[in-house]
């Protein structure tokens, strides 16, 4: 049971080579699913010499961004070693910023233009370690949710600390009997994810308003809509391959049997209308209507198993981005009428006739596996296999931002007409070499 401490003031909304391979003899397929208070904007708070990163426990970034690696197309160069100090990376709700939790504190970065906004060195406070395992921003305001992490956590891993950066201190906390796996924020809600349960709180008074039992959820999977008004929350269901959709405005719960394998990753569009899911197989991504629960589209990342790290919808719901341990970022076209997703029917199955097949070979119709007429990504950006990357769409048209647990930040652009390899626009090491062990 959670124990709330002092409640924060209600937020102020003022802005602050894996794919595709040659088809194997027998491509592994998934069976289709059964039918179915922030006050002002975050700004650096100068303290002492702004040019010295070690001058103070509260320091702001220098005006110049780190040196960028030369832009170009094709596979990205690896400009720096793995950043072993990193514990956590995540984008904010509108993908304009990202946060990094480290063994010594946390940092906030702007995506476009890229720059470090501020960092907080909690280890320098002298009361133990500084490890932060979860940093959840609330758009660009001064309130963040923090959870201790790493070998030497700054806060207990079973507590969510509400941090007010204007005061440089915690103004509230939520305590639990087991480690916190994830936190999600809205301007009116705090969602805390444990291994087998999710708690939903009012932001204004930290009052518990709902709790949900889930299947084992060690990754802390959860997503919540961000538009004002009705709240949509997505979390794992109680059964393997199932997701649960809570429509709080309509007081309705929907269960979607998304996959036959366990769900490994999902994303919810900001307006709460579309859900993208991937299973532990990682070969297929499915897009569902959050309202009706029906399958709208299915796309293929590849033929080999992969761990999907992140899924992201573009703001206009025309594209979906996917990252995995295979090291390739994929962008897919969405063929969904977003004006009427609630009444959409699943897209018709592609014609099993192989494209451009000559008439004498038409007897193969209906025999070739589903692999041969799958929907593939329209654009790709190749990084480094085995590294963990998260992906989001940039505010500039047809751009994608990528953040890696190796301390890398990439911004690239895709051609929506011709597709193919994306063009790298920027690459930065957001952890300076002196910060790495």
CSV table of C-alpha atoms in Angstrom, one decimal:
chain,number,residue,atom,x,y,z
A,1,UNK,CA,0.0,0.0,0.0
A,2,UNK,CA,1.3,3.4,-0.8
A,3,UNK,CA,1.9,6.0,1.8
A,4,UNK,CA,1.6,9.6,0.5
A,5,UNK,CA,3.6,12.3,2.2
A,6,UNK,CA,3.1,16.0,1.7
A,7,UNK,CA,1.2,16.7,-1.6
A,8,UNK,CA,2.6,19.0,-4.3
A,9,UNK,CA,0.7,22.0,-5.6
A,10,UNK,CA,-1.3,21.1,-8.7
A,11,UNK,CA,0.6,21.5,-11.9
A,12,UNK,CA,0.4,24.7,-13.9
A,13,UNK,CA,0.2,23.8,-17.5
A,14,UNK,CA,2.3,26.7,-18.7
A,15,UNK,CA,4.8,25.5,-21.2
A,16,UNK,CA,7.7,25.3,-19.8
A,17,UNK,CA,21.6,-5.0,-40.4
A,18,UNK,CA,18.8,-7.0,-39.3
A,19,UNK,CA,15.9,-5.9,-41.5
A,20,UNK,CA,14.8,-7.1,-43.9
A,21,UNK,CA,16.9,-10.2,-44.4
A,22,UNK,CA,16.5,-12.7,-47.2
A,23,UNK,CA,13.4,-14.7,-46.3
A,24,UNK,CA,14.2,-17.9,-44.4
A,25,UNK,CA,13.0,-21.2,-45.4
A,26,UNK,CA,10.4,-21.0,-42.7
A,27,UNK,CA,9.8,-17.5,-41.3
A,28,UNK,CA,8.7,-17.5,-37.7
A,29,UNK,CA,5.2,-16.0,-37.5
A,30,UNK,CA,3.0,-14.9,-34.7
A,31,UNK,CA,-0.6,-16.0,-34.8
A,32,UNK,CA,-3.1,-13.2,-35.2
A,33,UNK,CA,-4.8,-12.1,-32.0
A,34,UNK,CA,-8.3,-13.4,-31.3
A,35,UNK,CA,-11.0,-10.9,-32.6
A,36,UNK,CA,-11.6,-8.9,-30.3
A,37,UNK,CA,2.4,21.6,-10.0
A,38,UNK,CA,4.5,22.7,-12.1
A,39,UNK,CA,4.8,26.5,-12.1
A,40,UNK,CA,7.0,27.8,-14.9
A,41,UNK,CA,9.2,26.4,-17.6
A,42,UNK,CA,12.4,24.5,-16.8
A,43,UNK,CA,15.4,26.7,-17.2
A,44,UNK,CA,18.9,26.3,-15.9
A,45,UNK,CA,19.5,27.8,-12.5
A,46,UNK,CA,23.1,29.2,-12.5
A,47,UNK,CA,25.2,28.5,-9.5
A,48,UNK,CA,28.8,29.7,-9.5
A,49,UNK,CA,30.9,29.3,-12.6
A,50,UNK,CA,28.7,28.1,-15.4
A,51,UNK,CA,31.7,26.9,-17.4
A,52,UNK,CA,32.8,24.4,-14.8
A,53,UNK,CA,30.7,21.2,-14.6
A,54,UNK,CA,32.3,20.3,-11.2
A,55,UNK,CA,32.0,23.7,-9.6
A,56,UNK,CA,28.7,23.1,-7.9
A,57,UNK,CA,26.2,20.4,-7.2
A,58,UNK,CA,23.7,22.5,-9.2
A,59,UNK,CA,25.2,23.4,-12.5
A,60,UNK,CA,23.9,24.6,-15.8
A,61,UNK,CA,25.1,23.6,-19.2
A,62,UNK,CA,27.5,25.9,-21.1
A,63,UNK,CA,26.1,27.8,-24.0
A,64,UNK,CA,27.8,25.7,-26.6
A,65,UNK,CA,26.6,22.2,-27.4
A,66,UNK,CA,29.1,19.3,-27.5
A,67,UNK,CA,30.9,18.8,-30.7
A,68,UNK,CA,28.8,16.9,-33.2
A,69,UNK,CA,29.9,14.0,-35.3
A,70,UNK,CA,29.8,14.7,-39.0
A,71,UNK,CA,26.4,14.1,-40.5
A,72,UNK,CA,25.7,11.7,-43.3
A,73,UNK,CA,23.5,8.8,-44.5
A,74,UNK,CA,23.9,5.1,-43.9
A,75,UNK,CA,25.0,3.5,-40.7
A,76,UNK,CA,26.1,5.8,-37.9
A,77,UNK,CA,29.6,5.9,-36.6
A,78,UNK,CA,30.2,5.0,-33.0
A,79,UNK,CA,31.8,8.3,-31.7
A,80,UNK,CA,32.3,7.3,-28.0
A,81,UNK,CA,32.5,4.3,-25.7
A,82,UNK,CA,29.6,2.9,-23.7
A,83,UNK,CA,28.4,5.2,-20.9
A,84,UNK,CA,28.4,2.9,-17.9
A,85,UNK,CA,27.2,5.7,-15.6
A,86,UNK,CA,23.8,5.8,-17.2
A,87,UNK,CA,20.8,4.1,-15.4
A,88,UNK,CA,17.8,5.5,-17.3
A,89,UNK,CA,16.8,7.5,-20.4
A,90,UNK,CA,13.3,8.7,-21.3
A,91,UNK,CA,11.6,11.3,-23.5
A,92,UNK,CA,9.1,13.8,-22.0
A,93,UNK,CA,5.5,13.7,-23.1
A,94,UNK,CA,5.9,15.8,-26.3
A,95,UNK,CA,9.3,14.4,-27.3
A,96,UNK,CA,10.9,17.9,-27.0
A,97,UNK,CA,13.2,16.9,-24.2
A,98,UNK,CA,14.7,13.8,-22.7
A,99,UNK,CA,15.9,12.9,-19.2
A,100,UNK,CA,18.9,10.8,-18.1
A,101,UNK,CA,19.3,9.2,-14.7
A,102,UNK,CA,22.9,8.4,-13.7
A,103,UNK,CA,24.8,7.0,-10.8
A,104,UNK,CA,25.3,10.5,-9.5
A,105,UNK,CA,22.0,12.3,-10.2
A,106,UNK,CA,20.0,13.3,-13.2
A,107,UNK,CA,20.1,15.6,-16.3
A,108,UNK,CA,17.6,17.2,-18.6
A,109,UNK,CA,18.3,17.9,-22.3
A,110,UNK,CA,16.5,19.7,-25.1
A,111,UNK,CA,16.2,17.8,-28.4
A,112,UNK,CA,16.1,20.5,-31.1
A,113,UNK,CA,18.3,22.3,-30.9
A,114,UNK,CA,20.3,19.8,-28.8
A,115,UNK,CA,21.6,21.2,-25.5
A,116,UNK,CA,21.9,20.2,-21.9
A,117,UNK,CA,19.3,22.3,-20.0
A,118,UNK,CA,20.5,21.4,-16.5
A,119,UNK,CA,21.9,18.7,-14.3
A,120,UNK,CA,21.6,17.9,-10.6
A,121,UNK,CA,24.5,16.1,-8.9
A,122,UNK,CA,22.8,14.5,-5.9
A,123,UNK,CA,25.9,12.5,-4.9
A,124,UNK,CA,27.5,15.8,-4.0
A,125,UNK,CA,24.9,16.4,-1.3
A,126,UNK,CA,26.9,14.1,1.0
A,127,UNK,CA,24.0,11.9,2.2
A,128,UNK,CA,24.8,8.7,0.4
A,129,UNK,CA,24.8,7.7,-3.2
A,130,UNK,CA,23.3,9.6,-6.0
A,131,UNK,CA,21.8,6.9,-8.2
A,132,UNK,CA,18.6,7.7,-10.0
A,133,UNK,CA,16.9,4.8,-11.8
A,134,UNK,CA,13.8,6.6,-13.0
A,135,UNK,CA,13.3,10.2,-14.1
A,136,UNK,CA,9.9,11.2,-15.4
A,137,UNK,CA,9.4,14.7,-16.7
A,138,UNK,CA,6.1,16.6,-16.9
A,139,UNK,CA,6.4,18.3,-20.3
A,140,UNK,CA,8.8,21.2,-19.6
A,141,UNK,CA,7.8,22.3,-16.1
A,142,UNK,CA,9.7,22.3,-12.9
A,143,UNK,CA,8.1,19.1,-11.4
A,144,UNK,CA,9.7,15.7,-11.9
A,145,UNK,CA,9.2,12.2,-10.5
A,146,UNK,CA,12.4,10.5,-9.3
A,147,UNK,CA,13.1,6.9,-8.1
A,148,UNK,CA,16.5,5.8,-6.7
A,149,UNK,CA,18.4,3.2,-8.7
A,150,UNK,CA,21.7,1.6,-9.3
A,151,UNK,CA,24.1,0.0,-6.8
A,152,UNK,CA,24.1,3.2,-4.6
A,153,UNK,CA,20.6,4.8,-4.9
A,154,UNK,CA,20.0,8.3,-3.7
A,155,UNK,CA,16.4,7.4,-2.7
A,156,UNK,CA,14.9,4.1,-1.7
A,157,UNK,CA,13.8,2.1,-4.8
A,158,UNK,CA,10.4,1.6,-3.3
A,159,UNK,CA,9.6,5.4,-3.2
A,160,UNK,CA,8.6,7.9,-5.8
A,161,UNK,CA,9.9,11.4,-4.9
A,162,UNK,CA,8.2,14.5,-6.3
A,163,UNK,CA,11.0,16.9,-7.1
A,164,UNK,CA,10.5,20.7,-7.5
A,165,UNK,CA,13.4,22.0,-9.4
A,166,UNK,CA,12.7,25.6,-8.4
A,167,UNK,CA,13.2,24.6,-4.8
A,168,UNK,CA,15.9,22.0,-5.7
A,169,UNK,CA,14.2,19.6,-3.2
A,170,UNK,CA,11.5,17.0,-2.9
A,171,UNK,CA,8.1,18.3,-2.0
A,172,UNK,CA,6.2,15.0,-1.7
A,173,UNK,CA,6.7,11.2,-1.8
A,174,UNK,CA,4.9,8.0,-2.3
A,175,UNK,CA,6.1,4.8,-0.5
A,176,UNK,CA,5.4,1.2,-1.5
A,177,UNK,CA,6.2,-2.3,-0.2
A,178,UNK,CA,8.1,-3.3,-3.3
A,179,UNK,CA,10.4,-1.6,-5.8
A,180,UNK,CA,8.9,0.9,-8.2
A,181,UNK,CA,9.3,-0.2,-11.9
A,182,UNK,CA,8.1,2.9,-13.6
A,183,UNK,CA,6.3,6.3,-13.3
A,184,UNK,CA,4.1,8.1,-15.7
A,185,UNK,CA,2.8,11.7,-15.3
A,186,UNK,CA,-0.1,13.8,-16.6
A,187,UNK,CA,-0.9,17.3,-15.4
A,188,UNK,CA,-3.6,15.8,-13.2
A,189,UNK,CA,-2.4,12.3,-12.4
A,190,UNK,CA,0.6,10.3,-11.2
A,191,UNK,CA,0.8,6.7,-12.2
A,192,UNK,CA,3.1,4.4,-10.3
A,193,UNK,CA,4.0,0.9,-11.8
A,194,UNK,CA,5.0,-2.0,-9.5
A,195,UNK,CA,5.8,-5.5,-10.6
A,196,UNK,CA,2.2,-6.7,-10.3
A,197,UNK,CA,0.2,-3.6,-9.6
A,198,UNK,CA,-0.4,0.0,-10.8
A,199,UNK,CA,-1.5,2.8,-8.6
A,200,UNK,CA,-3.2,6.0,-10.0
A,201,UNK,CA,-3.1,9.2,-7.9
A,202,UNK,CA,-4.5,12.7,-8.2
A,203,UNK,CA,-1.6,15.1,-8.7
A,204,UNK,CA,-3.1,17.8,-6.6
A,205,UNK,CA,-3.4,15.9,-3.3
A,206,UNK,CA,-1.7,12.5,-3.9
A,207,UNK,CA,-5.1,10.8,-3.2
A,208,UNK,CA,-5.3,7.3,-4.5
A,209,UNK,CA,-8.1,7.0,-7.1
A,210,UNK,CA,-7.5,3.6,-8.7
A,211,UNK,CA,-5.3,0.5,-8.5
A,212,UNK,CA,-4.9,-2.2,-11.1
A,213,UNK,CA,-3.7,-5.8,-10.8
A,214,UNK,CA,-1.4,-6.8,-13.8
A,215,UNK,CA,0.6,-9.7,-15.0
A,216,UNK,CA,4.3,-9.6,-13.9
A,217,UNK,CA,5.6,-6.3,-15.3
A,218,UNK,CA,9.4,-6.1,-14.6
A,219,UNK,CA,9.9,-3.4,-17.3
A,220,UNK,CA,7.2,-1.1,-15.8
A,221,UNK,CA,5.2,-1.0,-19.0
A,222,UNK,CA,2.5,1.6,-18.9
A,223,UNK,CA,1.2,4.5,-21.1
A,224,UNK,CA,-1.2,7.3,-20.5
A,225,UNK,CA,-2.9,9.8,-22.9
A,226,UNK,CA,-1.8,13.4,-22.5
A,227,UNK,CA,-4.6,15.5,-24.0
A,228,UNK,CA,-6.8,17.4,-21.5
A,229,UNK,CA,-10.1,15.8,-20.6
A,230,UNK,CA,-10.7,12.1,-20.7
A,231,UNK,CA,-7.9,9.9,-19.5
A,232,UNK,CA,-6.8,6.7,-21.3
A,233,UNK,CA,-4.4,4.3,-19.6
A,234,UNK,CA,-2.8,1.2,-21.1
A,235,UNK,CA,-1.1,-1.5,-19.1
A,236,UNK,CA,-0.4,-5.2,-19.3
A,237,UNK,CA,-3.5,-7.4,-18.7
A,238,UNK,CA,-3.7,-10.3,-16.4
A,239,UNK,CA,-3.1,-12.9,-19.1
A,240,UNK,CA,-0.1,-13.5,-21.4
A,241,UNK,CA,-0.2,-11.4,-24.6
A,242,UNK,CA,-3.1,-9.2,-23.2
A,243,UNK,CA,-3.2,-5.5,-22.7
A,244,UNK,CA,-5.7,-3.6,-20.6
A,245,UNK,CA,-7.2,-0.2,-21.6
A,246,UNK,CA,-8.8,2.0,-19.0
A,247,UNK,CA,-11.1,4.7,-20.3
A,248,UNK,CA,-11.6,6.8,-17.2
A,249,UNK,CA,-13.9,9.3,-18.9
A,250,UNK,CA,-16.3,6.6,-20.0
A,251,UNK,CA,-15.7,4.5,-16.9
A,252,UNK,CA,-15.0,1.5,-19.2
A,253,UNK,CA,-12.3,-1.2,-19.3
A,254,UNK,CA,-11.2,-2.9,-22.5
A,255,UNK,CA,-9.1,-6.0,-22.8
A,256,UNK,CA,-7.2,-6.7,-26.0
A,257,UNK,CA,-5.6,-10.0,-26.7
A,258,UNK,CA,-2.8,-8.5,-28.7
A,259,UNK,CA,-0.3,-11.4,-29.1
A,260,UNK,CA,0.1,-15.1,-28.3
A,261,UNK,CA,3.4,-14.4,-26.7
A,262,UNK,CA,4.0,-12.0,-23.8
A,263,UNK,CA,3.8,-8.3,-24.6
A,264,UNK,CA,7.2,-6.7,-24.5
A,265,UNK,CA,6.5,-3.1,-25.5
A,266,UNK,CA,3.6,-0.8,-26.3
A,267,UNK,CA,2.8,2.8,-27.0
A,268,UNK,CA,-0.3,5.0,-26.8
A,269,UNK,CA,-0.9,8.0,-29.1
A,270,UNK,CA,-1.1,11.3,-27.2
A,271,UNK,CA,-4.8,11.6,-27.9
A,272,UNK,CA,-5.4,8.0,-26.6
A,273,UNK,CA,-6.9,6.7,-29.8
A,274,UNK,CA,-4.2,4.3,-31.1
A,275,UNK,CA,-2.1,1.6,-29.4
A,276,UNK,CA,0.9,-0.1,-30.9
A,277,UNK,CA,2.1,-3.4,-29.4
A,278,UNK,CA,5.0,-5.8,-29.8
A,279,UNK,CA,5.6,-9.2,-28.3
A,280,UNK,CA,8.7,-10.9,-27.0
A,281,UNK,CA,9.2,-12.3,-30.5
A,282,UNK,CA,9.7,-8.8,-31.8
A,283,UNK,CA,8.9,-9.7,-35.4
A,284,UNK,CA,5.5,-8.0,-35.8
A,285,UNK,CA,4.0,-4.7,-34.5
A,286,UNK,CA,0.3,-4.4,-34.3
A,287,UNK,CA,-1.8,-1.2,-34.2
A,288,UNK,CA,-5.2,-1.3,-32.4
A,289,UNK,CA,-8.0,1.1,-31.8
A,290,UNK,CA,-8.0,2.0,-28.1
A,291,UNK,CA,-11.7,2.5,-28.1
A,292,UNK,CA,-13.0,-0.6,-29.8
A,293,UNK,CA,-9.9,-2.9,-29.4
A,294,UNK,CA,-9.9,-4.0,-33.0
A,295,UNK,CA,-6.8,-4.6,-35.0
A,296,UNK,CA,-6.2,-1.8,-37.5
A,297,UNK,CA,-2.8,-2.6,-39.0
A,298,UNK,CA,0.1,-5.0,-38.7
A,299,UNK,CA,3.6,-4.3,-39.8
A,300,UNK,CA,6.8,-6.4,-39.8
A,301,UNK,CA,10.1,-5.3,-38.3
A,302,UNK,CA,12.0,-8.4,-39.4
A,303,UNK,CA,12.1,-12.2,-39.5
A,304,UNK,CA,14.4,-12.9,-36.6
A,305,UNK,CA,13.5,-12.5,-33.0
A,306,UNK,CA,14.4,-9.2,-31.4
A,307,UNK,CA,13.8,-7.3,-28.2
A,308,UNK,CA,11.7,-4.2,-28.9
A,309,UNK,CA,12.9,-1.3,-26.8
A,310,UNK,CA,10.5,1.5,-27.9
A,311,UNK,CA,7.5,2.4,-30.1
A,312,UNK,CA,6.4,5.9,-30.9
A,313,UNK,CA,3.6,7.5,-32.9
A,314,UNK,CA,4.2,10.7,-34.9
A,315,UNK,CA,2.0,13.6,-33.8
A,316,UNK,CA,-0.1,13.4,-37.0
A,317,UNK,CA,-0.5,9.6,-36.5
A,318,UNK,CA,0.9,9.0,-40.0
A,319,UNK,CA,4.0,7.2,-38.9
A,320,UNK,CA,5.2,4.7,-36.3
A,321,UNK,CA,8.9,4.4,-35.2
A,322,UNK,CA,10.4,1.3,-33.7
A,323,UNK,CA,13.7,0.5,-32.0
A,324,UNK,CA,15.1,-2.9,-31.1
A,325,UNK,CA,18.3,-4.7,-30.0
A,326,UNK,CA,19.1,-5.3,-33.7
A,327,UNK,CA,20.3,-1.7,-33.9
A,328,UNK,CA,18.0,-0.5,-36.7
A,329,UNK,CA,15.5,2.3,-36.2
A,330,UNK,CA,12.4,1.7,-38.4
A,331,UNK,CA,9.7,4.1,-39.5
A,332,UNK,CA,6.4,2.6,-40.8
A,333,UNK,CA,3.6,4.2,-42.7
A,334,UNK,CA,0.3,4.0,-40.9
A,335,UNK,CA,-2.7,3.4,-43.2
A,336,UNK,CA,-5.4,4.4,-40.7
A,337,UNK,CA,-8.2,6.8,-41.0
A,338,UNK,CA,-7.5,8.7,-37.8
A,339,UNK,CA,-10.7,10.7,-38.1
A,340,UNK,CA,-12.8,7.6,-37.4
A,341,UNK,CA,-10.6,5.1,-35.7
A,342,UNK,CA,-13.4,4.1,-33.3
A,343,UNK,CA,-15.3,2.6,-36.3
A,344,UNK,CA,-12.4,1.4,-38.4
A,345,UNK,CA,-12.3,-2.2,-39.4
A,346,UNK,CA,-9.0,-4.1,-39.7
A,347,UNK,CA,-7.2,-3.4,-42.9
A,348,UNK,CA,-7.9,-6.0,-45.6
A,349,UNK,CA,-5.3,-8.7,-45.8
A,350,UNK,CA,-2.8,-8.1,-48.6
A,351,UNK,CA,-3.3,-9.9,-51.8
A,352,UNK,CA,-1.5,-13.2,-51.4
A,353,UNK,CA,-0.5,-13.0,-55.1
A,354,UNK,CA,3.2,-12.3,-55.2
A,355,UNK,CA,3.7,-8.9,-56.8
A,356,UNK,CA,4.6,-9.0,-60.5
A,357,UNK,CA,4.3,-12.8,-60.6
A,358,UNK,CA,3.8,-14.2,-64.1
A,359,UNK,CA,0.5,-16.0,-64.8
A,360,UNK,CA,2.1,-19.5,-65.2
A,361,UNK,CA,3.2,-19.2,-61.5
A,362,UNK,CA,-0.2,-18.2,-60.1
A,363,UNK,CA,-0.7,-21.6,-58.6
A,364,UNK,CA,1.5,-20.4,-55.7
A,365,UNK,CA,-1.3,-18.1,-54.6
A,366,UNK,CA,-2.3,-18.8,-51.0
A,367,UNK,CA,0.7,-21.1,-50.5
A,368,UNK,CA,3.5,-18.6,-49.7
A,369,UNK,CA,3.8,-17.7,-46.0
A,370,UNK,CA,2.6,-14.4,-44.7
A,371,UNK,CA,6.2,-13.2,-44.6
A,372,UNK,CA,6.2,-12.5,-48.4
A,373,UNK,CA,3.4,-10.0,-48.3
A,374,UNK,CA,4.2,-8.3,-45.0
A,375,UNK,CA,4.2,-4.5,-44.6
A,376,UNK,CA,7.8,-3.4,-44.2
A,377,UNK,CA,9.2,-0.1,-42.9
A,378,UNK,CA,9.5,2.8,-45.3
A,379,UNK,CA,12.7,4.2,-43.8
A,380,UNK,CA,15.6,2.9,-41.7
A,381,UNK,CA,18.5,4.3,-39.6
A,382,UNK,CA,21.2,1.8,-38.8
A,383,UNK,CA,23.0,2.0,-35.4
A,384,UNK,CA,24.8,-0.5,-33.3
A,385,UNK,CA,23.4,-4.0,-32.6
A,386,UNK,CA,23.1,-4.8,-28.9
A,387,UNK,CA,22.8,-1.2,-27.7
A,388,UNK,CA,19.6,0.0,-26.2
A,389,UNK,CA,18.0,3.0,-28.0
A,390,UNK,CA,14.7,4.8,-27.6
A,391,UNK,CA,13.1,6.7,-30.4
A,392,UNK,CA,10.7,9.6,-30.9
A,393,UNK,CA,9.6,11.8,-33.7
A,394,UNK,CA,11.1,15.3,-33.8
A,395,UNK,CA,9.2,18.6,-34.0
A,396,UNK,CA,10.7,19.3,-37.4
A,397,UNK,CA,8.8,17.5,-40.2
A,398,UNK,CA,10.0,14.0,-41.0
A,399,UNK,CA,12.7,13.9,-38.3
A,400,UNK,CA,13.4,11.3,-35.7
A,401,UNK,CA,15.3,11.6,-32.4
A,402,UNK,CA,17.2,8.7,-31.0
A,403,UNK,CA,18.7,8.4,-27.5
A,404,UNK,CA,21.0,5.5,-26.5
A,405,UNK,CA,22.1,4.0,-23.3
A,406,UNK,CA,25.7,4.4,-24.7
A,407,UNK,CA,25.3,8.2,-24.1
A,408,UNK,CA,24.4,9.0,-27.8
A,409,UNK,CA,21.9,11.3,-29.2
A,410,UNK,CA,21.0,11.2,-32.9
A,411,UNK,CA,18.7,13.3,-35.0
A,412,UNK,CA,17.9,12.1,-38.5
A,413,UNK,CA,15.5,12.7,-41.4
A,414,UNK,CA,13.5,10.3,-43.5
A,415,UNK,CA,12.1,10.7,-47.0
A,416,UNK,CA,8.3,9.9,-46.8
A,417,UNK,CA,8.1,9.4,-50.6
A,418,UNK,CA,11.2,7.5,-51.5
A,419,UNK,CA,12.0,6.0,-48.1
A,420,UNK,CA,15.2,4.1,-47.7
A,421,UNK,CA,18.1,5.0,-45.4
A,422,UNK,CA,17.6,8.1,-43.2
A,423,UNK,CA,20.0,11.0,-43.3
A,424,UNK,CA,21.8,11.7,-40.1
A,425,UNK,CA,21.5,15.3,-39.2
A,426,UNK,CA,23.2,15.4,-35.8
A,427,UNK,CA,25.1,13.1,-33.4
A,428,UNK,CA,26.2,14.1,-29.9
A,429,UNK,CA,27.7,12.4,-26.9
A,430,UNK,CA,25.4,13.8,-24.2
A,431,UNK,CA,27.7,12.5,-21.5
A,432,UNK,CA,31.0,14.3,-21.9
A,433,UNK,CA,34.1,12.0,-21.8
A,434,UNK,CA,35.0,13.3,-18.3
A,435,UNK,CA,31.7,12.1,-17.0
A,436,UNK,CA,32.3,8.5,-18.1
A,437,UNK,CA,34.2,6.1,-15.8
